[in-house]
mmCIF file of C-alpha atoms in Angstrom:
data_model
loop_
_atom_site.group_PDB
_atom_site.id
_atom_site.type_symbol
_atom_site.label_atom_id
_atom_site.label_comp_id
_atom_site.label_asym_id
_atom_site.label_seq_id
_atom_site.Cartn_x
_atom_site.Cartn_y
_atom_site.Cartn_z
ATOM 1 C CA MET V 88 -0.182 -0.075 -0.168
ATOM 2 C CA THR V 89 2.717 2.303 0.849
ATOM 3 C CA ASN V 90 4.507 2.245 -2.605
ATOM 4 C CA PHE V 91 0.775 2.528 -4.025
ATOM 5 C CA LEU V 92 -0.018 5.511 -2.523
ATOM 6 C CA ARG V 93 3.117 7.424 -3.033
ATOM 7 C CA THR V 94 2.194 6.794 -6.950
ATOM 8 C CA TYR V 95 -1.518 6.700 -7.339
ATOM 9 C CA ASP V 96 -3.348 9.383 -9.532
ATOM 10 C CA GLY V 97 -7.023 9.670 -9.092
ATOM 11 C CA LEU V 98 -7.492 11.727 -12.144
ATOM 12 C CA TYR V 99 -6.168 9.158 -14.564
ATOM 13 C CA ALA V 100 -7.577 6.269 -12.470
ATOM 14 C CA GLY V 101 -10.996 8.172 -13.106
ATOM 15 C CA VAL V 102 -11.918 7.763 -9.173
ATOM 16 C CA ILE V 103 -14.686 9.643 -7.790
ATOM 17 C CA PHE V 104 -13.839 10.080 -3.880
ATOM 18 C CA ALA V 105 -17.025 10.702 -1.253
ATOM 19 C CA PHE V 106 -17.158 11.220 2.357
ATOM 20 C CA TRP V 107 -19.085 10.006 5.153
ATOM 21 C CA PHE V 108 -18.028 9.891 8.520
ATOM 22 C CA GLY V 109 -20.231 8.840 11.831
ATOM 23 C CA ARG V 110 -22.811 5.739 11.956
ATOM 24 C CA PHE V 111 -24.049 4.492 8.721
ATOM 25 C CA PRO V 112 -27.402 3.477 9.929
ATOM 26 C CA GLU V 113 -28.263 7.129 10.685
ATOM 27 C CA MET V 114 -27.713 7.877 6.549
ATOM 28 C CA SER V 115 -31.060 9.187 5.559
ATOM 29 C CA THR V 116 -33.202 7.252 2.961
ATOM 30 C CA ASN V 117 -32.195 10.069 0.686
ATOM 31 C CA ARG V 118 -28.617 9.791 1.131
ATOM 32 C CA ILE V 119 -28.896 6.471 0.467
ATOM 33 C CA LEU V 120 -30.663 6.844 -2.795
ATOM 34 C CA ALA V 121 -28.043 9.610 -3.487
ATOM 35 C CA LEU V 122 -25.114 7.170 -2.670
ATOM 36 C CA ASN V 123 -26.633 4.677 -4.921
ATOM 37 C CA ALA V 124 -27.309 7.165 -7.701
ATOM 38 C CA ILE V 125 -23.311 8.132 -7.260
ATOM 39 C CA PHE V 126 -22.397 4.636 -7.926
ATOM 40 C CA GLN V 127 -24.669 3.891 -10.702
ATOM 41 C CA ARG V 128 -25.035 7.041 -12.706
ATOM 42 C CA THR V 129 -21.329 8.732 -12.810
ATOM 43 C CA GLY V 130 -20.081 5.669 -14.552
ATOM 44 C CA MET V 131 -16.876 5.898 -12.798
ATOM 45 C CA PRO V 132 -15.206 4.016 -9.996
ATOM 46 C CA VAL V 133 -16.177 5.456 -6.465
ATOM 47 C CA CYS V 134 -14.139 5.242 -3.046
ATOM 48 C CA LEU V 135 -16.281 5.999 0.171
ATOM 49 C CA ILE V 136 -14.717 7.057 2.607
ATOM 50 C CA HIS V 137 -15.839 6.439 5.712
ATOM 51 C CA ASP V 138 -14.465 6.003 9.814
ATOM 52 C CA SER V 139 -13.065 2.263 9.104
ATOM 53 C CA ASN V 140 -11.129 2.864 6.439
ATOM 54 C CA PHE V 141 -10.159 6.462 5.751
ATOM 55 C CA SER V 142 -6.426 5.562 8.005
ATOM 56 C CA ASP V 143 -6.006 3.193 4.828
ATOM 57 C CA TRP V 144 -5.075 6.696 2.656
ATOM 58 C CA GLU V 145 -2.955 8.048 4.986
ATOM 59 C CA HIS V 146 0.069 9.228 2.386
ATOM 60 C CA PRO V 147 3.553 7.415 3.966
ATOM 61 C CA ASP V 148 5.281 10.809 3.626
ATOM 62 C CA TYR V 149 2.728 12.972 4.655
ATOM 63 C CA PRO V 150 0.553 12.184 7.855
ATOM 64 C CA PHE V 151 -2.558 13.599 8.679
ATOM 65 C CA HIS V 152 -2.604 16.737 10.921
ATOM 66 C CA PRO V 153 -2.894 15.841 14.720
ATOM 67 C CA ALA V 154 -6.162 17.872 14.739
ATOM 68 C CA LEU V 155 -8.035 15.460 12.528
ATOM 69 C CA GLN V 156 -9.523 13.315 15.521
ATOM 70 C CA TYR V 157 -10.870 16.378 16.768
ATOM 71 C CA LEU V 158 -13.079 17.572 14.021
ATOM 72 C CA SER V 159 -16.650 17.310 13.380
ATOM 73 C CA ALA V 160 -17.835 14.534 11.034
ATOM 74 C CA VAL V 161 -18.497 17.252 8.501
ATOM 75 C CA HIS V 162 -15.113 19.032 8.993
ATOM 76 C CA LYS V 163 -13.374 15.782 8.568
ATOM 77 C CA SER V 164 -14.881 15.642 5.105
ATOM 78 C CA ASP V 165 -13.926 18.984 4.748
ATOM 79 C CA TYR V 166 -9.856 18.321 5.402
ATOM 80 C CA LEU V 167 -9.619 14.726 4.470
ATOM 81 C CA ARG V 168 -11.002 16.337 0.708
ATOM 82 C CA ALA V 169 -8.211 18.801 0.542
ATOM 83 C CA TYR V 170 -5.722 16.017 1.713
ATOM 84 C CA PHE V 171 -7.248 13.277 -1.107
ATOM 85 C CA MET V 172 -7.189 16.236 -3.872
ATOM 86 C CA HIS V 173 -3.761 17.328 -3.092
ATOM 87 C CA TYR V 174 -2.138 13.956 -2.754
ATOM 88 C CA TYR V 175 -4.097 11.508 -5.028
ATOM 89 C CA GLY V 176 -6.386 14.234 -7.300
ATOM 90 C CA GLY V 177 -9.251 12.852 -8.964
ATOM 91 C CA GLY V 178 -13.113 13.482 -8.204
ATOM 92 C CA TYR V 179 -14.648 14.855 -4.687
ATOM 93 C CA THR V 180 -18.657 14.879 -4.389
ATOM 94 C CA ASP V 181 -20.725 15.474 -1.744
ATOM 95 C CA ILE V 182 -23.344 12.754 -0.931
ATOM 96 C CA LYS V 183 -26.071 14.044 -3.636
ATOM 97 C CA GLN V 184 -27.526 12.636 -6.699
ATOM 98 C CA PRO V 185 -25.566 13.562 -9.738
ATOM 99 C CA GLN V 186 -26.780 14.516 -13.032
ATOM 100 C CA ARG V 187 -25.341 12.652 -15.454
ATOM 101 C CA SER V 188 -22.088 10.513 -16.446
ATOM 102 C CA TRP V 189 -18.769 11.833 -15.132
ATOM 103 C CA ALA V 190 -16.445 10.128 -18.237
ATOM 104 C CA GLY V 191 -16.538 13.046 -20.309
ATOM 105 C CA PHE V 192 -15.973 15.480 -17.586
ATOM 106 C CA PHE V 193 -12.628 13.298 -16.422
ATOM 107 C CA SER V 194 -11.718 13.254 -20.347
ATOM 108 C CA SER V 195 -11.837 17.133 -20.555
ATOM 109 C CA LEU V 196 -9.699 17.656 -17.528
ATOM 110 C CA ILE V 197 -7.150 15.171 -18.293
ATOM 111 C CA ASP V 198 -6.812 16.584 -22.165
ATOM 112 C CA SER V 199 -6.469 19.549 -20.858
ATOM 113 C CA SER V 200 -3.558 21.939 -19.063
ATOM 114 C CA LYS V 201 -5.924 22.686 -16.258
ATOM 115 C CA TRP V 202 -5.743 22.083 -12.725
ATOM 116 C CA ALA V 203 -9.486 21.480 -11.781
ATOM 117 C CA LEU V 204 -13.006 21.355 -13.244
ATOM 118 C CA GLY V 205 -15.973 22.253 -11.318
ATOM 119 C CA TYR V 206 -19.443 23.985 -11.398
ATOM 120 C CA PRO V 207 -19.237 27.812 -11.788
ATOM 121 C CA GLU V 208 -21.555 28.792 -8.517
ATOM 122 C CA LEU V 209 -25.228 29.667 -9.054
ATOM 123 C CA SER V 210 -25.438 32.859 -7.310
ATOM 124 C CA PRO V 211 -23.329 35.250 -5.124
ATOM 125 C CA THR V 212 -24.540 33.937 -1.796
ATOM 126 C CA GLY V 213 -23.131 30.437 -2.847
ATOM 127 C CA THR V 214 -19.636 31.843 -2.270
ATOM 128 C CA ALA V 215 -17.799 32.021 0.841
ATOM 129 C CA GLU V 216 -18.316 34.796 3.190
ATOM 130 C CA LEU V 217 -15.364 36.668 3.152
ATOM 131 C CA PRO V 218 -14.689 39.705 4.802
ATOM 132 C CA GLY V 219 -13.792 43.498 3.092
ATOM 133 C CA ASP V 220 -13.280 44.181 -0.550
ATOM 134 C CA PHE V 221 -12.137 41.152 -1.871
ATOM 135 C CA GLY V 222 -15.016 38.981 -0.488
ATOM 136 C CA GLN V 223 -17.137 41.482 -2.566
ATOM 137 C CA GLU V 224 -14.941 40.821 -5.496
ATOM 138 C CA ILE V 225 -15.477 37.454 -5.090
ATOM 139 C CA ARG V 226 -19.390 37.662 -4.954
ATOM 140 C CA ASN V 227 -19.250 40.044 -7.668
ATOM 141 C CA ASN V 228 -17.368 37.369 -9.653
ATOM 142 C CA TYR V 229 -18.975 34.158 -8.424
ATOM 143 C CA GLN V 230 -19.303 32.486 -11.768
ATOM 144 C CA SER V 231 -15.307 32.243 -11.604
ATOM 145 C CA ILE V 232 -15.741 30.163 -8.217
ATOM 146 C CA ILE V 233 -16.231 26.550 -8.736
ATOM 147 C CA GLY V 234 -19.186 25.104 -6.110
ATOM 148 C CA MET V 235 -17.792 23.056 -3.370
ATOM 149 C CA CYS V 236 -20.248 19.725 -3.817
ATOM 150 C CA SER V 237 -18.756 18.186 -6.672
ATOM 151 C CA TYR V 238 -15.281 18.654 -8.731
ATOM 152 C CA ILE V 239 -12.323 17.253 -10.164
ATOM 153 C CA MET V 240 -8.409 18.008 -9.633
ATOM 154 C CA ARG V 241 -5.015 17.071 -10.744
ATOM 155 C CA LYS V 242 -3.261 16.617 -7.977
ATOM 156 C CA ASN V 243 -0.015 18.293 -6.535
ATOM 157 C CA THR V 244 -0.724 21.428 -8.103
ATOM 158 C CA PRO V 245 -0.331 25.087 -6.883
ATOM 159 C CA LEU V 246 -4.261 25.257 -6.076
ATOM 160 C CA THR V 247 -4.721 22.183 -4.371
ATOM 161 C CA GLY V 248 -1.283 22.963 -2.198
ATOM 162 C CA LEU V 249 -2.528 25.998 -1.193
ATOM 163 C CA TYR V 250 -5.690 24.454 -0.487
ATOM 164 C CA LEU V 251 -4.277 22.312 2.030
ATOM 165 C CA ASP V 252 -1.852 24.337 3.340
ATOM 166 C CA SER V 253 -4.166 27.030 4.368
ATOM 167 C CA ILE V 254 -6.781 24.228 6.038
ATOM 168 C CA GLU V 255 -3.767 22.720 7.905
ATOM 169 C CA ASN V 256 -2.278 26.276 9.123
ATOM 170 C CA ILE V 257 -5.695 27.237 10.642
ATOM 171 C CA LEU V 258 -5.981 23.621 12.349
ATOM 172 C CA SER V 259 -2.172 24.187 13.613
ATOM 173 C CA ARG V 260 -3.251 27.385 15.276
ATOM 174 C CA LYS V 261 -6.587 25.900 16.879
ATOM 175 C CA LEU V 262 -5.168 22.649 17.728
ATOM 176 C CA GLU V 263 -4.755 23.083 21.776
ATOM 177 C CA THR V 264 -8.322 24.392 21.591
ATOM 178 C CA LEU V 265 -9.766 21.914 19.348
ATOM 179 C CA SER V 266 -8.087 19.541 21.922
ATOM 180 C CA LYS V 267 -9.846 21.246 24.818
ATOM 181 C CA HIS V 268 -13.478 21.564 22.772
ATOM 182 C CA PRO V 269 -13.674 18.987 20.259
ATOM 183 C CA ALA V 270 -16.504 18.555 18.319
ATOM 184 C CA GLN V 271 -19.856 17.036 20.057
ATOM 185 C CA ASN V 272 -21.931 16.533 16.940
ATOM 186 C CA ALA V 273 -21.626 16.291 13.261
ATOM 187 C CA PHE V 274 -23.157 19.406 12.317
ATOM 188 C CA GLU V 275 -20.981 21.549 14.992
ATOM 189 C CA ASN V 276 -21.351 25.079 14.667
ATOM 190 C CA LEU V 277 -24.176 24.946 12.076
ATOM 191 C CA MET V 278 -26.762 22.920 14.692
ATOM 192 C CA LYS V 279 -25.394 24.314 18.248
ATOM 193 C CA ASN V 280 -25.275 21.204 21.120
ATOM 194 C CA SER V 281 -28.347 20.819 23.403
ATOM 195 C CA ASP V 282 -27.687 23.505 25.411
ATOM 196 C CA GLY V 283 -27.414 25.893 22.672
ATOM 197 C CA THR V 284 -23.488 26.623 23.114
ATOM 198 C CA SER V 285 -20.425 25.396 21.267
ATOM 199 C CA GLU V 286 -16.751 25.798 22.113
ATOM 200 C CA TYR V 287 -15.669 24.187 19.120
ATOM 201 C CA PRO V 288 -13.294 26.744 17.376
ATOM 202 C CA LEU V 289 -14.524 26.323 13.635
ATOM 203 C CA ARG V 290 -16.508 28.133 11.693
ATOM 204 C CA TRP V 291 -19.056 25.995 9.597
ATOM 205 C CA THR V 292 -17.405 26.789 6.203
ATOM 206 C CA GLU V 293 -13.832 28.134 7.917
ATOM 207 C CA ILE V 294 -11.628 25.081 6.234
ATOM 208 C CA GLY V 295 -14.169 24.676 3.264
ATOM 209 C CA GLY V 296 -14.961 27.281 0.989
ATOM 210 C CA GLU V 297 -13.485 29.972 2.935
ATOM 211 C CA CYS V 298 -10.259 28.179 2.000
ATOM 212 C CA LEU V 299 -11.102 27.227 -1.651
ATOM 213 C CA HIS V 300 -12.771 30.319 -2.964
ATOM 214 C CA PRO V 301 -10.508 32.532 -2.737
ATOM 215 C CA LEU V 302 -7.781 30.005 -4.516
ATOM 216 C CA VAL V 303 -10.106 29.224 -7.441
ATOM 217 C CA TYR V 304 -10.706 32.864 -8.041
ATOM 218 C CA LEU V 305 -6.976 33.527 -7.698
ATOM 219 C CA TYR V 306 -6.054 30.364 -10.260
ATOM 220 C CA ARG V 307 -9.467 30.962 -12.465
ATOM 221 C CA ASN V 308 -7.465 30.642 -15.294
ATOM 222 C CA SER V 309 -6.113 27.355 -14.654
ATOM 223 C CA VAL V 310 -9.823 25.958 -13.892
ATOM 224 C CA LEU V 311 -12.295 24.417 -16.189
ATOM 225 C CA TYR V 312 -16.106 25.500 -15.888
ATOM 226 C CA GLU V 313 -18.809 22.768 -16.195
ATOM 227 C CA PRO V 314 -22.245 23.781 -15.233
ATOM 228 C CA ASN V 315 -23.330 19.827 -15.547
ATOM 229 C CA ILE V 316 -20.923 18.181 -12.822
ATOM 230 C CA CYS V 317 -23.246 20.400 -10.101
ATOM 231 C CA PRO V 318 -25.380 17.679 -8.545
ATOM 232 C CA ILE V 319 -28.780 18.000 -7.613
ATOM 233 C CA LEU V 320 -29.080 20.228 -4.896
ATOM 234 C CA TYR V 321 -31.924 19.665 -3.113
ATOM 235 C CA GLY V 322 -33.971 16.619 -1.407
ATOM 236 C CA TYR V 323 -30.828 15.143 -0.515
ATOM 237 C CA ARG V 324 -30.772 15.427 3.559
#
């Protein structure tokens, strides 16, 4: 497995990664249907990463960040998708129903010199809530941003490297606080704990869109935009 991970290229293998952390019995019927549709409709091999197998994918030269153990299920997925895109490349999808086969999307990226392929954000509200003039510039140019729900990336590019670095820098700064206040539920800081409070130190999109969207905008000339890779964005919960 060690040598396999050092040379593995998910883009050329045509693999789509999806992530689910938590108990599988807690998957809703809609999620199960969406997962089945990913396997059936994309026409590509799909690798579901979960609590029992994620450690098999730890790169022998680049260990997971020590904060991983303290993250919510959603933030584990946010971190690991960046890790996988940088070290392995390939496709990523939320567990939402795809619209069609992904075979042409992989071919488009492979046949280009671009670093990533994704769907343009659908509205300014879909972009990360970044402050100041730069945040407003991104909102004004939302169609230059790719959505977070599904994309394909070439591994080991400046885009993927900075994407992962930005997340790991945040986790390093907050490691001590995370160790004292680990996530108590899968949706920490979207849904508060039972007493209405949370000392968990990460915002909902802090290691997701807030990290990726500025970089996609910076490297927008190295991105292919494909609206049809967008999954169905309703009825998945």
